Amino acid sequence: MSGANFDRLHVFLDIATEAALEGGAVLKSYWGKLDEIEEKGRPGDLVTAADKASEAKVLEVLQRHVPDHGILAEESGNLGNSASPYLWAIDPLDGTTNYTHQYPVFAVSIGLLVDGFPQVGVVYNPIRNELFRAAKGLGATRNRVPIRVSTIDSLDRSLLVTGFAYDRHDTEDNNYAEFCYLTHLTQGVRRGGSASLDLADVACGRIDGYWERGLSPWDIAAGIVLVEEAGGLVTAYNRSPLDLDSGRLLATNGQLHDELSDRLCEVSPLDRLPGIGHLRHRSPV
Ligand code: IPD
Ligand code: CA
Ligand code: CA
């Protein structure tokens, strides 16, 4: 990559940082003070005044600096210039369920895709005051100190993280079987509740691998850059190149990648527990 490109990514990284810090300050101001929590459609898929206010602040910062770029924001959808090679993927509050329960694991996640590929990522948890930043070729940092993935090279010594999408009650492809199997084969599988922080945890070596299905580009665009720039690997479950729109991703420290991919791919649909949507959606008597 040329010097001019590095300079440009630096500028975008700083813009993403400003937006994440400002969005994070908004989340902190609402912390513990929410009086209304709505469901967006699926049971459990929540949105609050904090999500909306954080997103408004992030959009304001982007509008000020890069008014000619495209935007994909969780609460507002597609905005801006759809012909631009630059697309900002924004989750103004990743970990809303945690947030509403005052469980301090949530973040603002801001990724920049260039021609469809994640190139800049910032993930900020304002309660723990952790700021993760990365840009293609520029490395990854936590609170401005360089980070690297872990060196664990076998599943039996690993700690993993995963998550369960909001459609889990309605589909057999709900990740429960994968979770049970990997729990059996490792030192543990955590469920963090914030995909962007799960990826940040892989990037800084606290967690050795992460997989999940049912994700959206705004959940993962920033975190992908963090993991790759910290020396890790991000692909589809079967190690083919990642398709951001598939919603399915495997991120590891690199050393565990093949073993985790093989184990994930051998979970058979027959092992899967059926969805329980028919029970949850019964009308009250
Ligand atoms: C959710 C979180 C969670 C993941 C869900 C996401 P939200 O995002 O990242 O960890 O399991 O699939 O939708 O709704 O809190 O922004
Ligand atoms: Ca999210
Ligand atoms: Ca969100």
mmCIF file of C-alpha atoms and ligand atoms in Angstrom:
data_model
loop_
_atom_site.group_PDB
_atom_site.id
_atom_site.type_symbol
_atom_site.label_atom_id
_atom_site.label_comp_id
_atom_site.label_asym_id
_atom_site.label_seq_id
_atom_site.Cartn_x
_atom_site.Cartn_y
_atom_site.Cartn_z
ATOM 1 C CA MET A 1 0.000 0.000 0.000
ATOM 2 C CA SER A 2 1.288 3.464 -0.874
ATOM 3 C CA GLY A 3 2.191 6.173 1.654
ATOM 4 C CA ALA A 4 -0.796 8.237 0.524
ATOM 5 C CA ASN A 5 -3.112 5.323 1.294
ATOM 6 C CA PHE A 6 -1.602 4.863 4.768
ATOM 7 C CA ASP A 7 -2.076 8.584 5.409
ATOM 8 C CA ARG A 8 -5.687 8.354 4.295
ATOM 9 C CA LEU A 9 -6.360 5.353 6.556
ATOM 10 C CA HIS A 10 -4.786 7.258 9.445
ATOM 11 C CA VAL A 11 -7.221 10.093 8.901
ATOM 12 C CA PHE A 12 -10.182 7.695 8.713
ATOM 13 C CA LEU A 13 -8.963 5.908 11.852
ATOM 14 C CA ASP A 14 -8.979 9.212 13.721
ATOM 15 C CA ILE A 15 -12.454 10.051 12.439
ATOM 16 C CA ALA A 16 -13.721 6.627 13.549
ATOM 17 C CA THR A 17 -12.097 7.184 16.948
ATOM 18 C CA GLU A 18 -13.732 10.582 17.397
ATOM 19 C CA ALA A 19 -17.119 9.127 16.454
ATOM 20 C CA ALA A 20 -16.726 6.123 18.790
ATOM 21 C CA LEU A 21 -15.627 8.276 21.731
ATOM 22 C CA GLU A 22 -18.537 10.663 21.229
ATOM 23 C CA GLY A 23 -21.043 7.828 20.821
ATOM 24 C CA GLY A 24 -19.552 6.179 23.911
ATOM 25 C CA ALA A 25 -19.997 9.369 25.948
ATOM 26 C CA VAL A 26 -23.681 9.341 24.995
ATOM 27 C CA LEU A 27 -24.013 5.695 26.106
ATOM 28 C CA LYS A 28 -22.362 6.560 29.408
ATOM 29 C CA SER A 29 -24.773 9.448 29.952
ATOM 30 C CA TYR A 30 -27.790 7.080 29.623
ATOM 31 C CA TRP A 31 -26.181 4.252 31.639
ATOM 32 C CA GLY A 32 -28.552 3.106 34.393
ATOM 33 C CA LYS A 33 -31.131 5.772 33.497
ATOM 34 C CA LEU A 34 -33.239 4.157 30.767
ATOM 35 C CA ASP A 35 -36.952 4.245 31.333
ATOM 36 C CA GLU A 36 -38.173 2.769 28.028
ATOM 37 C CA ILE A 37 -36.915 -0.293 26.160
ATOM 38 C CA GLU A 38 -38.561 -1.350 22.887
ATOM 39 C CA GLU A 39 -38.426 -4.634 20.968
ATOM 40 C CA LYS A 40 -37.541 -4.240 17.286
ATOM 41 C CA GLY A 41 -39.496 -7.198 15.943
ATOM 42 C CA ARG A 42 -37.947 -10.424 17.141
ATOM 43 C CA PRO A 43 -38.385 -11.226 20.841
ATOM 44 C CA GLY A 44 -35.328 -9.981 22.714
ATOM 45 C CA ASP A 45 -34.039 -7.719 19.917
ATOM 46 C CA LEU A 46 -34.053 -4.478 21.875
ATOM 47 C CA VAL A 47 -33.577 -0.828 21.013
ATOM 48 C CA THR A 48 -33.336 2.035 23.484
ATOM 49 C CA ALA A 49 -33.041 5.809 23.487
ATOM 50 C CA ALA A 50 -29.319 5.235 24.090
ATOM 51 C CA ASP A 51 -28.893 3.268 20.800
ATOM 52 C CA LYS A 52 -30.639 6.058 18.918
ATOM 53 C CA ALA A 53 -28.816 8.949 20.578
ATOM 54 C CA SER A 54 -25.424 7.279 20.174
ATOM 55 C CA GLU A 55 -26.130 6.639 16.489
ATOM 56 C CA ALA A 56 -27.205 10.278 15.968
ATOM 57 C CA LYS A 57 -23.922 11.449 17.489
ATOM 58 C CA VAL A 58 -21.816 9.069 15.362
ATOM 59 C CA LEU A 59 -23.648 10.169 12.212
ATOM 60 C CA GLU A 60 -23.089 13.812 13.134
ATOM 61 C CA VAL A 61 -19.316 13.242 13.354
ATOM 62 C CA LEU A 62 -19.218 11.379 10.018
ATOM 63 C CA GLN A 63 -21.367 13.999 8.346
ATOM 64 C CA ARG A 64 -18.906 16.656 9.511
ATOM 65 C CA HIS A 65 -15.787 14.869 8.208
ATOM 66 C CA VAL A 66 -16.848 12.609 5.311
ATOM 67 C CA PRO A 67 -20.209 13.823 3.962
ATOM 68 C CA ASP A 68 -19.572 12.147 0.581
ATOM 69 C CA HIS A 69 -19.169 8.577 1.968
ATOM 70 C CA GLY A 70 -21.774 5.808 2.234
ATOM 71 C CA ILE A 71 -23.158 4.682 5.609
ATOM 72 C CA LEU A 72 -24.796 1.500 6.883
ATOM 73 C CA ALA A 73 -26.046 2.190 10.404
ATOM 74 C CA GLU A 74 -27.954 -0.375 12.451
ATOM 75 C CA GLU A 75 -30.826 1.888 13.474
ATOM 76 C CA SER A 76 -31.055 4.119 10.355
ATOM 77 C CA GLY A 77 -30.116 1.695 7.561
ATOM 78 C CA ASN A 78 -28.397 2.885 4.376
ATOM 79 C CA LEU A 79 -27.580 6.575 4.194
ATOM 80 C CA GLY A 80 -25.243 8.865 2.287
ATOM 81 C CA ASN A 81 -23.557 8.243 -1.036
ATOM 82 C CA SER A 82 -24.275 4.698 -2.227
ATOM 83 C CA ALA A 83 -21.836 5.153 -5.152
ATOM 84 C CA SER A 84 -18.872 5.826 -2.855
ATOM 85 C CA PRO A 85 -16.187 3.102 -2.461
ATOM 86 C CA TYR A 86 -16.241 3.975 1.264
ATOM 87 C CA LEU A 87 -18.949 2.489 3.472
ATOM 88 C CA TRP A 88 -19.071 3.071 7.227
ATOM 89 C CA ALA A 89 -20.692 0.167 9.119
ATOM 90 C CA ILE A 90 -21.947 1.458 12.466
ATOM 91 C CA ASP A 91 -23.309 -0.284 15.517
ATOM 92 C CA PRO A 92 -24.028 2.544 17.967
ATOM 93 C CA LEU A 93 -24.565 0.107 20.846
ATOM 94 C CA ASP A 94 -23.330 -3.438 20.372
ATOM 95 C CA GLY A 95 -24.541 -5.403 23.367
ATOM 96 C CA THR A 96 -27.908 -3.745 23.966
ATOM 97 C CA THR A 97 -29.199 -6.628 26.094
ATOM 98 C CA ASN A 98 -26.182 -6.315 28.396
ATOM 99 C CA TYR A 99 -26.629 -2.545 28.489
ATOM 100 C CA THR A 100 -30.258 -2.710 29.546
ATOM 101 C CA HIS A 101 -29.296 -5.059 32.399
ATOM 102 C CA GLN A 102 -26.383 -2.839 33.404
ATOM 103 C CA TYR A 103 -23.927 -5.603 32.564
ATOM 104 C CA PRO A 104 -20.952 -3.516 31.450
ATOM 105 C CA VAL A 105 -20.068 -5.441 28.279
ATOM 106 C CA PHE A 106 -21.102 -3.305 25.309
ATOM 107 C CA ALA A 107 -19.440 -0.989 22.822
ATOM 108 C CA VAL A 108 -19.750 1.457 19.986
ATOM 109 C CA SER A 109 -18.431 -0.291 16.873
ATOM 110 C CA ILE A 110 -17.368 1.644 13.793
ATOM 111 C CA GLY A 111 -15.884 -0.064 10.758
ATOM 112 C CA LEU A 112 -14.937 1.362 7.384
ATOM 113 C CA LEU A 113 -15.200 -0.849 4.307
ATOM 114 C CA VAL A 114 -13.265 0.179 1.222
ATOM 115 C CA ASP A 115 -14.619 -1.487 -1.932
ATOM 116 C CA GLY A 116 -16.399 -3.954 0.347
ATOM 117 C CA PHE A 117 -13.358 -4.904 2.486
ATOM 118 C CA PRO A 118 -12.993 -3.857 6.146
ATOM 119 C CA GLN A 119 -9.975 -1.535 6.420
ATOM 120 C CA VAL A 120 -10.513 0.518 9.580
ATOM 121 C CA GLY A 121 -12.066 -0.540 12.881
ATOM 122 C CA VAL A 122 -12.693 1.136 16.224
ATOM 123 C CA VAL A 123 -14.504 -0.520 19.120
ATOM 124 C CA TYR A 124 -15.032 1.440 22.343
ATOM 125 C CA ASN A 125 -16.400 0.296 25.697
ATOM 126 C CA PRO A 126 -16.985 3.513 27.667
ATOM 127 C CA ILE A 127 -17.627 1.857 31.034
ATOM 128 C CA ARG A 128 -14.400 -0.133 31.069
ATOM 129 C CA ASN A 129 -12.720 2.704 29.194
ATOM 130 C CA GLU A 130 -11.241 0.392 26.572
ATOM 131 C CA LEU A 131 -10.584 1.794 23.126
ATOM 132 C CA PHE A 132 -9.580 -0.711 20.429
ATOM 133 C CA ARG A 133 -8.292 0.700 17.127
ATOM 134 C CA ALA A 134 -6.889 -0.791 13.942
ATOM 135 C CA ALA A 135 -6.366 0.012 10.285
ATOM 136 C CA LYS A 136 -5.070 -2.167 7.447
ATOM 137 C CA GLY A 137 -1.261 -2.176 7.579
ATOM 138 C CA LEU A 138 -1.130 0.084 10.649
ATOM 139 C CA GLY A 139 -1.530 -2.533 13.406
ATOM 140 C CA ALA A 140 -4.003 -2.828 16.257
ATOM 141 C CA THR A 141 -3.991 -1.181 19.681
ATOM 142 C CA ARG A 142 -5.852 -1.199 23.000
ATOM 143 C CA ASN A 143 -5.787 2.225 24.651
ATOM 144 C CA ARG A 144 -3.031 3.137 22.146
ATOM 145 C CA VAL A 145 -0.763 0.211 23.165
ATOM 146 C CA PRO A 146 -0.098 -2.422 20.441
ATOM 147 C CA ILE A 147 -1.910 -5.744 20.880
ATOM 148 C CA ARG A 148 -1.345 -9.275 19.534
ATOM 149 C CA VAL A 149 -3.448 -12.410 19.429
ATOM 150 C CA SER A 150 -2.654 -15.295 21.792
ATOM 151 C CA THR A 151 -0.253 -18.133 21.041
ATOM 152 C CA ILE A 152 -2.482 -21.023 22.194
ATOM 153 C CA ASP A 153 -2.229 -23.719 19.531
ATOM 154 C CA SER A 154 -4.581 -26.508 20.610
ATOM 155 C CA LEU A 155 -8.277 -26.526 21.373
ATOM 156 C CA ASP A 156 -7.861 -28.412 24.634
ATOM 157 C CA ARG A 157 -5.896 -25.448 26.035
ATOM 158 C CA SER A 158 -8.129 -22.761 24.538
ATOM 159 C CA LEU A 159 -10.779 -20.351 25.801
ATOM 160 C CA LEU A 160 -13.393 -19.459 23.169
ATOM 161 C CA VAL A 161 -16.363 -17.156 22.875
ATOM 162 C CA THR A 162 -19.539 -17.332 20.796
ATOM 163 C CA GLY A 163 -23.032 -15.856 20.664
ATOM 164 C CA PHE A 164 -26.631 -16.695 19.784
ATOM 165 C CA ALA A 165 -28.621 -14.576 17.342
ATOM 166 C CA TYR A 166 -32.105 -13.268 18.048
ATOM 167 C CA ASP A 167 -33.671 -15.887 15.707
ATOM 168 C CA ARG A 168 -32.335 -18.708 17.896
ATOM 169 C CA HIS A 169 -35.802 -19.647 19.151
ATOM 170 C CA ASP A 170 -37.055 -20.199 15.630
ATOM 171 C CA THR A 171 -34.324 -22.177 13.910
ATOM 172 C CA GLU A 172 -32.492 -25.457 14.389
ATOM 173 C CA ASP A 173 -29.387 -23.657 13.139
ATOM 174 C CA ASN A 174 -29.223 -21.949 16.528
ATOM 175 C CA ASN A 175 -25.574 -22.693 17.468
ATOM 176 C CA TYR A 176 -26.544 -24.707 20.568
ATOM 177 C CA ALA A 177 -25.000 -27.950 19.321
ATOM 178 C CA GLU A 178 -21.791 -26.190 18.302
ATOM 179 C CA PHE A 179 -21.665 -24.529 21.740
ATOM 180 C CA CYS A 180 -22.079 -27.866 23.578
ATOM 181 C CA TYR A 181 -19.505 -29.630 21.416
ATOM 182 C CA LEU A 182 -16.854 -26.915 21.752
ATOM 183 C CA THR A 183 -17.527 -26.566 25.478
ATOM 184 C CA HIS A 184 -16.657 -30.256 25.701
ATOM 185 C CA LEU A 185 -13.409 -29.891 23.723
ATOM 186 C CA THR A 186 -11.936 -26.720 25.277
ATOM 187 C CA GLN A 187 -11.246 -25.031 28.606
ATOM 188 C CA GLY A 188 -14.469 -23.089 28.120
ATOM 189 C CA VAL A 189 -16.749 -21.186 25.795
ATOM 190 C CA ARG A 190 -17.949 -17.763 26.949
ATOM 191 C CA ARG A 191 -20.986 -15.840 25.693
ATOM 192 C CA GLY A 192 -20.014 -12.180 25.856
ATOM 193 C CA GLY A 193 -23.106 -10.586 24.324
ATOM 194 C CA SER A 194 -21.249 -8.053 22.173
ATOM 195 C CA ALA A 195 -19.807 -9.370 18.916
ATOM 196 C CA SER A 196 -17.477 -6.406 18.427
ATOM 197 C CA LEU A 197 -15.976 -6.907 21.916
ATOM 198 C CA ASP A 198 -15.721 -10.670 21.311
ATOM 199 C CA LEU A 199 -13.537 -9.862 18.302
ATOM 200 C CA ALA A 200 -11.575 -7.263 20.290
ATOM 201 C CA ASP A 201 -10.948 -9.936 22.946
ATOM 202 C CA VAL A 202 -9.517 -12.264 20.293
ATOM 203 C CA ALA A 203 -7.376 -9.406 18.995
ATOM 204 C CA CYS A 204 -5.833 -8.699 22.404
ATOM 205 C CA GLY A 205 -5.271 -12.368 23.255
ATOM 206 C CA ARG A 206 -7.782 -12.799 26.121
ATOM 207 C CA ILE A 207 -9.772 -15.192 23.995
ATOM 208 C CA ASP A 208 -8.272 -17.634 21.487
ATOM 209 C CA GLY A 209 -11.159 -18.018 19.053
ATOM 210 C CA TYR A 210 -14.681 -16.809 18.274
ATOM 211 C CA TRP A 211 -17.415 -18.033 15.983
ATOM 212 C CA GLU A 212 -21.001 -16.938 15.479
ATOM 213 C CA ARG A 213 -23.847 -16.975 12.940
ATOM 214 C CA GLY A 214 -26.686 -14.509 12.328
ATOM 215 C CA LEU A 215 -24.432 -11.455 12.478
ATOM 216 C CA SER A 216 -24.757 -8.200 10.532
ATOM 217 C CA PRO A 217 -21.923 -6.222 8.917
ATOM 218 C CA TRP A 218 -22.171 -3.517 11.612
ATOM 219 C CA ASP A 219 -21.509 -6.138 14.339
ATOM 220 C CA ILE A 220 -18.247 -7.335 12.821
ATOM 221 C CA ALA A 221 -16.704 -4.892 10.308
ATOM 222 C CA ALA A 222 -14.572 -3.114 12.912
ATOM 223 C CA GLY A 223 -13.640 -6.242 14.867
ATOM 224 C CA ILE A 224 -12.424 -8.058 11.757
ATOM 225 C CA VAL A 225 -9.775 -5.372 11.221
ATOM 226 C CA LEU A 226 -8.764 -5.621 14.896
ATOM 227 C CA VAL A 227 -8.216 -9.381 14.693
ATOM 228 C CA GLU A 228 -6.394 -9.334 11.365
ATOM 229 C CA GLU A 229 -4.130 -6.467 12.353
ATOM 230 C CA ALA A 230 -3.330 -8.190 15.664
ATOM 231 C CA GLY A 231 -2.060 -11.217 13.717
ATOM 232 C CA GLY A 232 -5.200 -13.376 13.725
ATOM 233 C CA LEU A 233 -7.316 -14.911 10.999
ATOM 234 C CA VAL A 234 -10.968 -14.339 10.032
ATOM 235 C CA THR A 235 -12.788 -16.589 7.541
ATOM 236 C CA ALA A 236 -16.006 -18.495 6.974
ATOM 237 C CA TYR A 237 -16.453 -21.580 9.232
ATOM 238 C CA ASN A 238 -14.926 -23.787 6.515
ATOM 239 C CA ARG A 239 -11.911 -21.457 6.037
ATOM 240 C CA SER A 240 -13.144 -20.056 2.731
ATOM 241 C CA PRO A 241 -12.862 -16.265 2.383
ATOM 242 C CA LEU A 242 -15.280 -14.374 4.572
ATOM 243 C CA ASP A 243 -18.530 -13.174 3.048
ATOM 244 C CA LEU A 244 -19.627 -10.261 5.269
ATOM 245 C CA ASP A 245 -23.250 -10.708 4.249
ATOM 246 C CA SER A 246 -23.361 -14.405 5.201
ATOM 247 C CA GLY A 247 -23.563 -13.394 8.874
ATOM 248 C CA ARG A 248 -21.264 -16.307 9.792
ATOM 249 C CA LEU A 249 -17.676 -15.913 10.859
ATOM 250 C CA LEU A 250 -14.758 -17.729 12.438
ATOM 251 C CA ALA A 251 -12.006 -15.588 14.010
ATOM 252 C CA THR A 252 -8.983 -17.048 15.770
ATOM 253 C CA ASN A 253 -5.403 -16.371 16.733
ATOM 254 C CA GLY A 254 -4.478 -18.207 13.502
ATOM 255 C CA GLN A 255 -2.821 -21.169 15.233
ATOM 256 C CA LEU A 256 -6.171 -22.666 16.255
ATOM 257 C CA HIS A 257 -7.917 -21.918 13.017
ATOM 258 C CA ASP A 258 -7.771 -25.275 11.226
ATOM 259 C CA GLU A 259 -8.661 -27.314 14.304
ATOM 260 C CA LEU A 260 -11.594 -25.095 15.276
ATOM 261 C CA SER A 261 -12.833 -24.941 11.687
ATOM 262 C CA ASP A 262 -12.747 -28.765 11.406
ATOM 263 C CA ARG A 263 -14.619 -29.247 14.686
ATOM 264 C CA LEU A 264 -17.267 -26.632 13.807
ATOM 265 C CA CYS A 265 -17.847 -28.143 10.377
ATOM 266 C CA GLU A 266 -18.351 -31.636 11.773
ATOM 267 C CA VAL A 267 -21.351 -30.613 13.887
ATOM 268 C CA SER A 268 -24.201 -32.253 12.050
ATOM 269 C CA PRO A 269 -27.709 -30.856 11.637
ATOM 270 C CA LEU A 270 -28.861 -34.074 13.339
ATOM 271 C CA ASP A 271 -27.138 -32.948 16.539
ATOM 272 C CA ARG A 272 -29.051 -29.704 16.572
ATOM 273 C CA LEU A 273 -31.776 -29.009 19.084
ATOM 274 C CA PRO A 274 -35.055 -27.954 17.496
ATOM 275 C CA GLY A 275 -36.159 -24.330 17.686
ATOM 276 C CA ILE A 276 -38.745 -23.550 20.361
ATOM 277 C CA GLY A 277 -40.451 -20.652 18.545
ATOM 278 C CA HIS A 278 -43.775 -22.508 18.632
ATOM 279 C CA LEU A 279 -43.649 -22.443 22.453
ATOM 280 C CA ARG A 280 -42.546 -18.826 22.815
ATOM 281 C CA HIS A 281 -45.071 -17.465 20.345
ATOM 282 C CA ARG A 282 -48.151 -19.108 21.899
ATOM 283 C CA SER A 283 -50.779 -16.520 22.601
ATOM 284 C CA PRO A 284 -51.399 -15.950 26.319
ATOM 285 C CA VAL A 285 -54.403 -17.744 27.865
HETATM 286 C C1 IPD B 1 -25.838 -8.381 19.228
HETATM 287 C C2 IPD B 1 -24.565 -8.708 19.959
HETATM 288 C C3 IPD B 1 -24.542 -10.168 20.366
HETATM 289 C C4 IPD B 1 -24.759 -11.092 19.196
HETATM 290 C C5 IPD B 1 -26.035 -10.716 18.450
HETATM 291 C C6 IPD B 1 -25.954 -9.257 18.007
HETATM 292 P P1 IPD B 1 -26.843 -5.889 19.471
HETATM 293 O O1 IPD B 1 -25.858 -7.026 18.818
HETATM 294 O O2 IPD B 1 -23.434 -8.429 19.163
HETATM 295 O O3 IPD B 1 -23.319 -10.528 20.949
HETATM 296 O O4 IPD B 1 -24.856 -12.409 19.676
HETATM 297 O O5 IPD B 1 -26.182 -11.572 17.328
HETATM 298 O O6 IPD B 1 -27.094 -8.912 17.273
HETATM 299 O O7 IPD B 1 -28.250 -6.282 19.114
HETATM 300 O O8 IPD B 1 -26.614 -5.878 20.928
HETATM 301 O O9 IPD B 1 -26.374 -4.671 18.773
HETATM 302 CA CA CA B 2 -24.743 -5.562 17.318
HETATM 303 CA CA CA B 3 -26.777 -2.547 18.248
#
